[in-house]
Coordinates of C-alpha atoms and ligand atoms in Angstrom, one line a residue:
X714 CA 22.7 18.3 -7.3
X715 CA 20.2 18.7 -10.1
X716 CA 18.5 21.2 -11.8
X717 CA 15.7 20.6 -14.3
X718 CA 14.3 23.4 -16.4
X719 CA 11.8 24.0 -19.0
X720 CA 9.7 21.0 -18.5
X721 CA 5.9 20.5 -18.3
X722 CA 5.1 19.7 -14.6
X723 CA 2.4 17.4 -13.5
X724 CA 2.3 16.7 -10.1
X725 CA -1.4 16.0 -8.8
X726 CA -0.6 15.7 -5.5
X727 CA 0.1 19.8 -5.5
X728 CA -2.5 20.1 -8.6
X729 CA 0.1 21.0 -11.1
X730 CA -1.0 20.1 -14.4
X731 CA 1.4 20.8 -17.1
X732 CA 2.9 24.1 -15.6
X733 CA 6.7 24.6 -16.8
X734 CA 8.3 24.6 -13.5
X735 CA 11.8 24.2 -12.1
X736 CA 12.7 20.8 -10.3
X737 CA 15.7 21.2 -7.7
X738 CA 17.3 18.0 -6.5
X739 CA 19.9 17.8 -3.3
X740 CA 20.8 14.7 -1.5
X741 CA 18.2 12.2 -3.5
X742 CA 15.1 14.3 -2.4
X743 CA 13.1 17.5 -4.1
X744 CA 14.3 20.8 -2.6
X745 CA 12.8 24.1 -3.1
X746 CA 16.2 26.1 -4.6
X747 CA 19.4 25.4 -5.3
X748 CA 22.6 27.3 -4.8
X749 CA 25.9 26.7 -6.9
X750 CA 26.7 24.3 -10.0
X751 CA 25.7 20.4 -10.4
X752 CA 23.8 19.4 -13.4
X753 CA 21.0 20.8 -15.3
X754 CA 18.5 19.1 -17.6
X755 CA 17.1 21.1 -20.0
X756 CA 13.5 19.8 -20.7
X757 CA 11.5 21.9 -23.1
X758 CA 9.3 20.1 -24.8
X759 CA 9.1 17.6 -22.6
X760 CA 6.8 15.6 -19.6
X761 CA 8.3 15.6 -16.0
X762 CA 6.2 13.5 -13.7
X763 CA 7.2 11.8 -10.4
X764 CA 8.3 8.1 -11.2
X765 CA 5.7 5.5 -11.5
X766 CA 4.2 3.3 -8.3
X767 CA 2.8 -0.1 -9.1
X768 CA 0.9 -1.3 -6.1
X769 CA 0.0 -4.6 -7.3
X770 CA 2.5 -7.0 -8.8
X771 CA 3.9 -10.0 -8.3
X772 CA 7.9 -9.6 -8.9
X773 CA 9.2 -11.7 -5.6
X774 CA 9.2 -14.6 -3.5
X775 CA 8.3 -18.4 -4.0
X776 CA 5.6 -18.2 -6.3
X777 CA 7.4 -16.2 -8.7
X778 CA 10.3 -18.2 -8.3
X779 CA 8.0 -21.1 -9.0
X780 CA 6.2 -20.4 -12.3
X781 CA 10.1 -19.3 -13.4
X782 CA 11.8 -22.6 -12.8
X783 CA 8.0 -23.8 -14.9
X784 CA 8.8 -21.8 -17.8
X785 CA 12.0 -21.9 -19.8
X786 CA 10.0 -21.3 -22.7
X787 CA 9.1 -18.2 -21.8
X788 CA 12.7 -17.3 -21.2
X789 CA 14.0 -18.5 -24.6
X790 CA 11.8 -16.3 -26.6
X791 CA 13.6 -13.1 -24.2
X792 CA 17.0 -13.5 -23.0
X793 CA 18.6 -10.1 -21.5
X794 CA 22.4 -9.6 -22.1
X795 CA 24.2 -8.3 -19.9
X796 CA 25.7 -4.8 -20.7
X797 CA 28.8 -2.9 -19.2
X798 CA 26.6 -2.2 -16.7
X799 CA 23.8 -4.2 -15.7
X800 CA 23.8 -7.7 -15.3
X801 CA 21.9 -10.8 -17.7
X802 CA 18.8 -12.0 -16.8
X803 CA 15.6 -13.2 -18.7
X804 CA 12.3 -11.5 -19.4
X805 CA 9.5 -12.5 -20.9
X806 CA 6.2 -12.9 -18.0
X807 CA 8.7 -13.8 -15.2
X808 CA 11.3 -12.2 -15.6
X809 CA 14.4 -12.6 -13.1
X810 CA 15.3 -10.3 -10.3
X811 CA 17.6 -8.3 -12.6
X812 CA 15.5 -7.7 -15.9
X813 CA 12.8 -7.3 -13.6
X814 CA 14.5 -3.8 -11.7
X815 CA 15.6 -2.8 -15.1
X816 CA 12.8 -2.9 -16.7
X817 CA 11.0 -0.8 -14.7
X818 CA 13.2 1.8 -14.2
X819 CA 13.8 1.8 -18.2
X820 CA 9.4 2.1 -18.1
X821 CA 10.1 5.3 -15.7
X822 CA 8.6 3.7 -12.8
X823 CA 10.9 3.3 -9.5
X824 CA 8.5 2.1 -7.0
X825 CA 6.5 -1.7 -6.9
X826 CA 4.6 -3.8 -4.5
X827 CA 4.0 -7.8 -4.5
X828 CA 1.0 -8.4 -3.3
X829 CA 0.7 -12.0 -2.1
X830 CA 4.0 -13.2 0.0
X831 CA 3.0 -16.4 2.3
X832 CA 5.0 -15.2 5.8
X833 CA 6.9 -18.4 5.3
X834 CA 8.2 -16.9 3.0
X835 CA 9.1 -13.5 4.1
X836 CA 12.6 -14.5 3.6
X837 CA 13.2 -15.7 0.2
X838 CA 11.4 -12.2 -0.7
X839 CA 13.0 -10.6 0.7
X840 CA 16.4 -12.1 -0.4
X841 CA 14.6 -11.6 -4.1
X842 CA 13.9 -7.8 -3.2
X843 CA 17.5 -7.3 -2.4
X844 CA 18.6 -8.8 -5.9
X845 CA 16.4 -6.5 -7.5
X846 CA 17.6 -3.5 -8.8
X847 CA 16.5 0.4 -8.9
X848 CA 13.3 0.0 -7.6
X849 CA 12.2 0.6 -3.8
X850 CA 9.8 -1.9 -3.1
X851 CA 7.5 -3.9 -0.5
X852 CA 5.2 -6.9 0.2
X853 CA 1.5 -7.4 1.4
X854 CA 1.3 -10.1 3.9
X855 CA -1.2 -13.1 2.9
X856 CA -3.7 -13.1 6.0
X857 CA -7.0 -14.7 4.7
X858 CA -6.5 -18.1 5.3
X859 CA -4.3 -17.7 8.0
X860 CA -5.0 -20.5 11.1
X861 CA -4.4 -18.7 14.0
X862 CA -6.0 -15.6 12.5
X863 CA -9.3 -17.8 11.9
X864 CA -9.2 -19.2 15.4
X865 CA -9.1 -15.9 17.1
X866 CA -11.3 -14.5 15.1
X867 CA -14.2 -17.4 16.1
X868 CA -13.4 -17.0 19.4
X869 CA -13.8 -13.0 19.2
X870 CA -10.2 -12.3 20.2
X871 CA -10.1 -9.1 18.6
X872 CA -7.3 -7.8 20.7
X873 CA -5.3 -11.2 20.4
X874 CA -6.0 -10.8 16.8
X875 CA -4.3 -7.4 16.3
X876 CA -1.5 -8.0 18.4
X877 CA -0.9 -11.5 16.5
X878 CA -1.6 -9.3 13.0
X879 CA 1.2 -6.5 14.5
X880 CA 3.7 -9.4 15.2
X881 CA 3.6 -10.7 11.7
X882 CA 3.9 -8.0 10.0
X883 CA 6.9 -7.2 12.5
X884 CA 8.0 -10.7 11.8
X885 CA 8.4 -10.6 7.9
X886 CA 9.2 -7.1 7.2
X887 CA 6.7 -7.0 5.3
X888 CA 3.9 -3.2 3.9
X889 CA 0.1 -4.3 4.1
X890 CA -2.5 -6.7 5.2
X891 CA -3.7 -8.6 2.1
X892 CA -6.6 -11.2 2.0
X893 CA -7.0 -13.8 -1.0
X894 CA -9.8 -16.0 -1.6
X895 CA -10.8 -16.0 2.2
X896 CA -11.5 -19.2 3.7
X897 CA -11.4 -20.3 0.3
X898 CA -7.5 -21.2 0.2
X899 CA -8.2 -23.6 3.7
X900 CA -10.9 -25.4 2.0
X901 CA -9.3 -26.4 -1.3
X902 CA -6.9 -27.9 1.0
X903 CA -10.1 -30.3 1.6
X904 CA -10.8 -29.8 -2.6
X905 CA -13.3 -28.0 -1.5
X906 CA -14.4 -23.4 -1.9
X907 CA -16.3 -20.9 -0.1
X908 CA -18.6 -19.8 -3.0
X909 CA -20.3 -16.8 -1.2
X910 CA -18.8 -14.9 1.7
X911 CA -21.3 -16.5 4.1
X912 CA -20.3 -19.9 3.6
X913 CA -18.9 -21.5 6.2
X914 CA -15.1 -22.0 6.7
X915 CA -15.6 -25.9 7.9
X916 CA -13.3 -27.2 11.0
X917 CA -13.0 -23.0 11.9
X918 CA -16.3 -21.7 12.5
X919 CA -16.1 -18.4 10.5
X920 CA -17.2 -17.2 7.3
X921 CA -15.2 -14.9 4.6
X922 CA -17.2 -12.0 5.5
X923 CA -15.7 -12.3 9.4
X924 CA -12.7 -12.6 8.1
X925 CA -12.8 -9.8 5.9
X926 CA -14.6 -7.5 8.0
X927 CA -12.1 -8.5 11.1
X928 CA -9.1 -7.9 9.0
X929 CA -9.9 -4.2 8.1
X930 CA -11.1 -3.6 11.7
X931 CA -7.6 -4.6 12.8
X932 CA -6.1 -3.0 9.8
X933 CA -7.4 0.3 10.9
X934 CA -6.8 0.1 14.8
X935 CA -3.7 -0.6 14.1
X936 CA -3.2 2.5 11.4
X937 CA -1.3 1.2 9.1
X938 CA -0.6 3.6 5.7
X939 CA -2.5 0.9 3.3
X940 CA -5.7 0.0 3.8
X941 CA -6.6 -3.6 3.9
X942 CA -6.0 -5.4 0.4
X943 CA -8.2 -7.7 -1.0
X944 CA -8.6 -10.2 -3.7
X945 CA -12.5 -11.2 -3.2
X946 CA -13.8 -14.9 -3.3
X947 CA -14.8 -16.4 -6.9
X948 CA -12.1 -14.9 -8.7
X949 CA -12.6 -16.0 -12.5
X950 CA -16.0 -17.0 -11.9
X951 CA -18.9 -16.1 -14.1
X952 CA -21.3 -14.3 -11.7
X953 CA -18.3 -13.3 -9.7
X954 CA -20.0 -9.9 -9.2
X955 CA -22.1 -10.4 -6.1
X956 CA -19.3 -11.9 -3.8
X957 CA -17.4 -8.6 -4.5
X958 CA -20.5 -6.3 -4.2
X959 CA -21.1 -8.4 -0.6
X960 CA -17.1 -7.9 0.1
X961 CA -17.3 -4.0 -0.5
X962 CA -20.7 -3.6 1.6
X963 CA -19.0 -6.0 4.5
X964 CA -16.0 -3.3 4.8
X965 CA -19.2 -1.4 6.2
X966 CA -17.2 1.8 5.2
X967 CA -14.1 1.2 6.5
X968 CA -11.0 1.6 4.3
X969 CA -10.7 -1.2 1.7
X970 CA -8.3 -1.6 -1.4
X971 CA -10.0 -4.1 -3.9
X972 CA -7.4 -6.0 -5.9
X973 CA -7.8 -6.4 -9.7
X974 CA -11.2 -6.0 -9.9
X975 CA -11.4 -6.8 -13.7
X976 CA -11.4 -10.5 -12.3
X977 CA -14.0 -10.2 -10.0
X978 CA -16.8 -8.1 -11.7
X979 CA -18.5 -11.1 -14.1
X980 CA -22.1 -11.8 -14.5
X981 CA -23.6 -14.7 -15.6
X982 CA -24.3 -18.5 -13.8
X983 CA -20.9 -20.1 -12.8
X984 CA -19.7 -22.6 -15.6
X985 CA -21.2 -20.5 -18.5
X986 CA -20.3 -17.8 -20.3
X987 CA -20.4 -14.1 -18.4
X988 CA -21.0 -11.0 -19.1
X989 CA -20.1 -7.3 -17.5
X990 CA -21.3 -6.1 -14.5
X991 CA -18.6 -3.2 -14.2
X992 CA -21.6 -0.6 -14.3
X993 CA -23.1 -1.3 -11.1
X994 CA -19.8 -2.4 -9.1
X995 CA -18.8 1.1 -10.2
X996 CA -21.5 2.9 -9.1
X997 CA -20.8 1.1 -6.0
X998 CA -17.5 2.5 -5.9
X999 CA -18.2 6.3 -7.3
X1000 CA -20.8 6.5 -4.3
X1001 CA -18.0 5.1 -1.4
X1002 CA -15.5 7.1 -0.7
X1003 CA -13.9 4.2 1.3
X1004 CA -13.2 2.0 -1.5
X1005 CA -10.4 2.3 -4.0
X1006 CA -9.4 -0.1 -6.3
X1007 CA -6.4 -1.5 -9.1
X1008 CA -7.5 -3.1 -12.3
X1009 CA -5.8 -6.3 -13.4
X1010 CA -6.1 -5.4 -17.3
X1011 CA -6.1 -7.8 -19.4
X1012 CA -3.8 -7.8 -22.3
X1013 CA -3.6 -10.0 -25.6
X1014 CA -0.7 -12.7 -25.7
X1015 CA 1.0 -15.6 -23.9
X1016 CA 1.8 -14.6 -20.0
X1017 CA 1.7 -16.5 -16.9
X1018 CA -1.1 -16.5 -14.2
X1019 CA 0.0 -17.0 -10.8
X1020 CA -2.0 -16.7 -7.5
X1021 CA -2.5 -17.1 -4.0
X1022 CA -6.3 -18.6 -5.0
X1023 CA -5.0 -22.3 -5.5
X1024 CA -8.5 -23.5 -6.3
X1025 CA -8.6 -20.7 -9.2
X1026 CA -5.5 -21.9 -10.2
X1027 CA -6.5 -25.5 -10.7
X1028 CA -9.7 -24.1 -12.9
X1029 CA -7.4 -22.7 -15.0
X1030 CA -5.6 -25.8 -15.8
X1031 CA -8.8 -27.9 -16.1
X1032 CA -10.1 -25.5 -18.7
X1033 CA -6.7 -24.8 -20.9
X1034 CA -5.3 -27.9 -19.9
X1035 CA -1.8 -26.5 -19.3
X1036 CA 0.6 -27.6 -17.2
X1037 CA 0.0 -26.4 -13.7
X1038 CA 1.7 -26.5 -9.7
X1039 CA -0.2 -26.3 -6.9
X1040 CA 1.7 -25.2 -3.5
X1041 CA 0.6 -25.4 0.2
X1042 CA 2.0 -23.2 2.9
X1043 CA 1.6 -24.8 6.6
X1044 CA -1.1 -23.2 8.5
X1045 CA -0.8 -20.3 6.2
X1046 CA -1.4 -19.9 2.7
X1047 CA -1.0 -21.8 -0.8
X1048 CA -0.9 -21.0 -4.2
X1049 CA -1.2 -22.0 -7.9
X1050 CA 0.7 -21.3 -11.5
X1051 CA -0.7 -21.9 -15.1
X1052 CA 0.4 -20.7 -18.2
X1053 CA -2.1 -18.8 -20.5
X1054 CA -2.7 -17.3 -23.2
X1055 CA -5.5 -14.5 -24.2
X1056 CA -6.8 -14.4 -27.2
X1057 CA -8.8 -11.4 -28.8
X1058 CA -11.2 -13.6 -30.7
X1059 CA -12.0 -15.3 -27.7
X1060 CA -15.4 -14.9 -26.2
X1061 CA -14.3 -14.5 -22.4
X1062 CA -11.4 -12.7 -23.2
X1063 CA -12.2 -9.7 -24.8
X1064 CA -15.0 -9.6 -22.3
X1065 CA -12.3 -9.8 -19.9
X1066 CA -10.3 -7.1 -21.8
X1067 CA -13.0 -5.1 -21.9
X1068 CA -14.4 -5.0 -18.6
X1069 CA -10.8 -3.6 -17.2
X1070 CA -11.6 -0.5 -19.5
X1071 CA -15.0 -0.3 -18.8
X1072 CA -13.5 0.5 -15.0
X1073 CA -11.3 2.7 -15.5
X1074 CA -13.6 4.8 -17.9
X1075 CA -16.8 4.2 -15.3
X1076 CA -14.9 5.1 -12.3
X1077 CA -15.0 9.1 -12.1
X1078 CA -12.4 9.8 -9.2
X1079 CA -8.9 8.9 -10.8
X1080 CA -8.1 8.8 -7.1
X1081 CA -9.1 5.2 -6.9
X1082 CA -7.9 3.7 -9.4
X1083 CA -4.9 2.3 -9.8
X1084 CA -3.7 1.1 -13.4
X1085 CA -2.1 -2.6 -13.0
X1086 CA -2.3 -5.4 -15.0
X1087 CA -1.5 -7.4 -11.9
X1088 CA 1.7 -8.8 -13.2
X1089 CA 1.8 -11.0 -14.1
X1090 CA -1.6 -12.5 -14.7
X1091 CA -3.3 -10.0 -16.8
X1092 CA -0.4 -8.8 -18.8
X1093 CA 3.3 -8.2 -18.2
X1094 CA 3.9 -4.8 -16.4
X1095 CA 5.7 -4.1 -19.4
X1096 CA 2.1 -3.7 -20.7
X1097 CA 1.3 -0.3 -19.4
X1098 CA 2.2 1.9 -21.9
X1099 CA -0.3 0.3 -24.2
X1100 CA -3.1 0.8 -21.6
X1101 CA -2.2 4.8 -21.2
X1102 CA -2.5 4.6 -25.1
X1103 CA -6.1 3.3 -24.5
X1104 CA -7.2 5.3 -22.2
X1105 CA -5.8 8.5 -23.5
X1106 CA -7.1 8.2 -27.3
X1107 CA -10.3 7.2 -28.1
X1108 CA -9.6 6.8 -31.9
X1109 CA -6.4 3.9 -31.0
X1110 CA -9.3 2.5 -28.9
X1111 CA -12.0 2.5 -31.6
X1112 CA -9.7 0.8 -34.0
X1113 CA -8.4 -1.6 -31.3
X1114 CA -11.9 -2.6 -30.8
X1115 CA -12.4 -3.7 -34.1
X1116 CA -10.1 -6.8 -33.8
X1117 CA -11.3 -8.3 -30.5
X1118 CA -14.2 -10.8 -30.8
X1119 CA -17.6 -8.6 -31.5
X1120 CA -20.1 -10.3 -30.2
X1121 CA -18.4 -10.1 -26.6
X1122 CA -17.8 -6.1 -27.0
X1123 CA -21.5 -6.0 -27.7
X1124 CA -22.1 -6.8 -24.7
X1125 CA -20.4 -4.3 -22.7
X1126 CA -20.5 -0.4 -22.0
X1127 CA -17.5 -0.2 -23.7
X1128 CA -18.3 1.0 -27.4
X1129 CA -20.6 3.7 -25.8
X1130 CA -17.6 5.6 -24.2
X1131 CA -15.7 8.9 -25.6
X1132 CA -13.8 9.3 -22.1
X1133 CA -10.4 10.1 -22.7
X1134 CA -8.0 10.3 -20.2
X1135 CA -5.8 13.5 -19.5
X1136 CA -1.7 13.9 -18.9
X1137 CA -3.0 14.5 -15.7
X1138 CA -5.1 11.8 -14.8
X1139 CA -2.6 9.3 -16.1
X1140 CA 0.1 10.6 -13.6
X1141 CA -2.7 10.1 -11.0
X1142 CA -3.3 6.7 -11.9
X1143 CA 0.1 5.5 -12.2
X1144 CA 1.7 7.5 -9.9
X1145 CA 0.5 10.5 -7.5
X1146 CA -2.6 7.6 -6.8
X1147 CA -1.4 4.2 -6.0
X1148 CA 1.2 6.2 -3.5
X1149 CA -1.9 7.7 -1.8
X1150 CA -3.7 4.7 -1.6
X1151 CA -0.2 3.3 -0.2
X1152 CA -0.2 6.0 2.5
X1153 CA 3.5 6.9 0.9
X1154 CA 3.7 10.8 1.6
X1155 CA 7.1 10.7 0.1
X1156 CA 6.3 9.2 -3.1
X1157 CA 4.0 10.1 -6.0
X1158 CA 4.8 14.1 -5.6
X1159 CA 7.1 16.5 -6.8
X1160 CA 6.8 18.6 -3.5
X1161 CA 10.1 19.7 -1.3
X1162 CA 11.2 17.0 0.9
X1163 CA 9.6 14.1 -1.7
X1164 CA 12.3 11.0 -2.7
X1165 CA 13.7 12.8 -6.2
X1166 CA 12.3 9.6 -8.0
X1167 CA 11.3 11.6 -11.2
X1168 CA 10.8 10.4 -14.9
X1169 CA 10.6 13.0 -17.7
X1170 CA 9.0 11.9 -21.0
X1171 CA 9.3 13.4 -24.3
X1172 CA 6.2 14.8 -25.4
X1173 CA 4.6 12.5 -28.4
X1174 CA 1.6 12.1 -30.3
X1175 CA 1.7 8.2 -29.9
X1176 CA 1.6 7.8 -26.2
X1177 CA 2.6 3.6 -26.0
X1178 CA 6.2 5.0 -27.6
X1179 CA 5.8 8.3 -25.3
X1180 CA 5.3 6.6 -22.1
X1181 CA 7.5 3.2 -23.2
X1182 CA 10.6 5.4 -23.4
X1183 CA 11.0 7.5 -20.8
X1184 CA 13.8 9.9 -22.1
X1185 CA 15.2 10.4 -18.4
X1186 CA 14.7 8.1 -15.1
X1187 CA 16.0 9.7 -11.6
X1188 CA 15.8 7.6 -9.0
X1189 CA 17.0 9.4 -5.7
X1190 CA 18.3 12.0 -8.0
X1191 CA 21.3 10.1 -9.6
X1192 CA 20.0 9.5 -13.6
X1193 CA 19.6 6.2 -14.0
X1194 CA 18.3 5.8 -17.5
X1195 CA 19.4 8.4 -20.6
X1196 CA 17.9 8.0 -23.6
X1197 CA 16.4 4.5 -23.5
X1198 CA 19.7 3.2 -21.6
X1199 CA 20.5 2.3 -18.2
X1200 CA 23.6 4.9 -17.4
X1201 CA 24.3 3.5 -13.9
X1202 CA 23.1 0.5 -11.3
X1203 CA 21.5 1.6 -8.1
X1204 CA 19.7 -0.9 -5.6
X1205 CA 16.4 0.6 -4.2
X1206 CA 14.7 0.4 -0.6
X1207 CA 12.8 -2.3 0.8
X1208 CA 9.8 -0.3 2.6
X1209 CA 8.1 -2.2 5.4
X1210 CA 5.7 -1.7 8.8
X1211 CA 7.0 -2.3 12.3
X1212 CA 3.5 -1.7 14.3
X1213 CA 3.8 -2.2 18.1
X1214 CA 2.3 -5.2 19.8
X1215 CA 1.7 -6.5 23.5
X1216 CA 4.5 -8.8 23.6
X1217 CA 2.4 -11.3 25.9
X1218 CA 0.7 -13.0 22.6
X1219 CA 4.0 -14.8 21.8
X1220 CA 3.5 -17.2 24.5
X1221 CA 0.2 -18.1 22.2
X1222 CA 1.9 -18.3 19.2
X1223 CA 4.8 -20.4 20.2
X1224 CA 2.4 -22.7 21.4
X1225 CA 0.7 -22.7 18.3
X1226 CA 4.1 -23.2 15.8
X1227 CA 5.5 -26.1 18.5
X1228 CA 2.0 -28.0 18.0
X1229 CA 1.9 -27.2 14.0
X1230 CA 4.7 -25.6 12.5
X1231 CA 7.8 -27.6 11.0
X1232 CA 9.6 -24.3 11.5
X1233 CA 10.9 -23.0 15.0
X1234 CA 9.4 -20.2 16.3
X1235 CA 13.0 -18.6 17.2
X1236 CA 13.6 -19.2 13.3
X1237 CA 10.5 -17.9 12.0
X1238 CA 11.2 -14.0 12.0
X1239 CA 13.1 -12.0 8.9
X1240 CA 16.6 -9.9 10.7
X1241 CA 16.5 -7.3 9.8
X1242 CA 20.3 -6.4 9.2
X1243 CA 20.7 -9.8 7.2
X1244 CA 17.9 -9.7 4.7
X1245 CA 17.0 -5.9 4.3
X1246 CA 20.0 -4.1 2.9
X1247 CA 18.4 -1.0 2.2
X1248 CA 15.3 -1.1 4.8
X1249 CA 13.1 1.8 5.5
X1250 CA 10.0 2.0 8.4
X1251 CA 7.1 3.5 7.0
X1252 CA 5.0 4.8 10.0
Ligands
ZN1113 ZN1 -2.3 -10.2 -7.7

């Protein structure tokens, strides 16, 4: 039992914004009263918020695993020791399993998302997810390049579709639908793209825009808590902008999460240099209350891009030339790692800086928007309290702007904007949001019957130091962190779908893996009780 008293409450799902309130906790959830002793935290002076959700990362699975066998450089410059009582890892942009749990609980979040896991390879995340401590977390499914999902959707199987769509998600345990670079993925395979959403997948007779638009039809027959999540075509890509504006207008008001949009809102003519076209994407956005989106902020300093968007990947390399691995997932997927670096004298990053701010000071509905850097190809997750400390004081902003490359600010809306963001709106952003987009009523609130995940912040001036060192982290209602130290080792949830389907369609798709697949279909789906320690269905 727990008792905290004295602190300043914000909790947007209830509208609380900075009441002093009393916080009960009994059996690792949020009760209304409490009778009797356990222990009380007195926090006057200080911030109580409910712990941080990131909904876009990438913290799990083979990619990850990937770009950290390609980078022992990055983990000599940030080796983790291990302490009485948490184990050694490595940090730095990839870090492992370990430093990875730890290091968000010791940021006060206790809740994250990868967003791009191949189904092939449902496992191995899973078997990541259970290494990693504190955190609950979950996957998205990748689903845009997808085979069997392009041949029933040429051949206007919509019901084949969803029941093949249920059966995945059933078969890797996995949270959401997500869509990367659709069509796109297929055809690199061939070296080739899809460079609008009506091109042509060739040898499958759909475009991106089918694909999309099928996806989120499915997505909501089937009613699944997170709207269908999307990383648009042209990623990187001066003049980038119109394949999203054309991917938002194809969700034809349906439900749609757009993934790191910074990426995806360039002007310009492909090859040159580009420009911002964040006013008019959010516009787009301010005037559709279907849409929601996360940012992808770009940060200065060395990190590591990684994506399911192998063609994106290999641009990467050609420009930087740094060393770069290219992966192909059977009849599913593939993906692509380089190292890079972002300079703030450089033209097309600080543009790329910039336009992340420009969206989240454009978009007027905190609601959605998600802060993300999407880990870690914008910026380390670590990153975030730097990014509330831009967004909440204009003058740290002002002078930050100074030392990024001028001519490239110039360019943007950004010098033109005094927005500054509230306590509130930050614990909407980072929290009480991203589990709302997430359909996770448990999570993101302080309300009775809510998971007691809760982080309480000393109240500072400087908001990078006040929101990098969380005084207290509950996760569950034990107190995991004290004072900038990890106190005790939990291991979180692994939160995952289990939609119904018409059992009838796995004749179809063992037929399909005994004619392409190298795996079994009998082999193909995660158990449950061997590779989800903690699980927990969220309907
Ligand atoms: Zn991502």
């Amino acid at each position: 039992m727990l008792r905290i008293i004295n602190g300043e409450v914000y909790d947007p799902i209830h509208n609380i914004d900075g009441e002093i309130r009393e916080i009960c906790v009994r059996d690792g959830y949020i009760v209304s009263s409490l009778e009797g002793g356990g222990r009380t935290i007195d926090a006057a002076g200080m911030v109580i918020m409910p712990g941080g959700v990131d909904m876009h990362c990438h913290i799990a699975g083979p990619k990850v695993n990937t770009a950290r066998k390609m980078r022992p450089e990055d983990h000599r410059r940030d080796p983790v020791p291990k302490t009485s009582i948490t184990r050694s890892g490595v940090g730095k942009s990839v870090p492992s399993t370990f430093a990875t749990g730890y290091r968000y609980a010791a940021m006060g979040y206790t809740s994250a998302f990868d967003a791009a896991v191949p189904p092939m390879a449902a496992r191995h995340a899973h078997e990541e997810f259970s290494d990693t401590p504190v955190i609950d977390k979950g996957f998205f499914v990748l689903m845009g390049n997808n085979e069997f999902i392009m041949q029933q959707i040429a051949a206007g199987e919509r019901e084949k579709l969803r029941h093949y769509v249920a059966w995945l998600l059933q078969a890797t345990k996995g949270y959401a639908i997500k869509i990367v670079n659709p069509g796109g993925v297929e055809l690199w395979k061939f070296r080739g793209n899809v460079h609008s959403i009506d091109d042509e997948v060739t040898g499958f007779g759909v475009t991106p825009r089918q694909i999309i638009a099928s996806l989120a039809e499915t997505n909501t027959e089937l009613r699944l808590p997170h709207p269908v999540h999307i990383h648009c075509n042209n990623l990187g890509i001066a003049g980038n902008w119109q394949a999203t504006l054309e991917t938002m207008k194809a969700l034809d008001g349906q439900p749609g999460h757009l993934a790191h949009v910074q990426f995806h809102s360039y002007g310009g003519r492909p090859g040159g240099l580009f420009t911002s076209r964040v006013p008019e994407l959010a516009e787009y956005v301010n005037t559709h209350a279907n849409l929601t989106v996360d940012i992808g902020q770009v940060l200065f300093g060395d990190t590591t891009s990684m994506t399911g968007d192998g063609p994106l990947a290999y641009m990467l390399h050609q420009i930087s030339g740094r060393k770069w691995v290219n992966v192909d997932v059977e009849c599913e997927e593939g993906c692509g790692i380089v190292p890079i670096e972002y300079k703030d004298k450089n033209y097309i990053h600080a543009t790329q800086w910039a336009i992340g701010l420009e969206w989240f000071l454009l978009v007027r509905d905190p609601w959605r928007i998600a802060l993300s850097t999407d880990h870690p190809n914008g910026a380390s997750f670590v990153a975030y309290p730097q990014i509330i400390r831009l967004l909440m004081d204009r003058e740290y902003r002002k002078e930050a702007l100074k030392k990024v490359n001028p001519k490239a600010i110039a360019k943007t809306s950004l010098p033109d904007h005094d927005r500054e963001y509230s306590l509130f709106e930050i614990a909407i952003v980072t929290r009480a949001g991203p589990a709302r987009m997430l359909g996770l009523g448990h999570k993101g609130h302080l309300g009775v019957g809510a998971d007691a995940d809760i982080t309480i912040y000393d109240k500072q001036e400087d908001k990078e130091q006040m929101f990098a060192n969380p005084r207290y982290v509950i996760k569950e209602g034990q107190v995991l962190v004290e004072d900038g130290h990890i106190r005790q080792e939990t291991y979180g949830k692994t939160l995952f779908v289990s939609p119904s389907y018409d059992v009838a369609v796995e004749k179809d798709i063992r037929e399909f893996f005994s004619k392409y697949y190298t795996i079994e279909f009998e082999n193909y789906p995660v158990q449950l009780e061997h590779y989800l320690p903690r699980p927990h269905e969220v309907k």
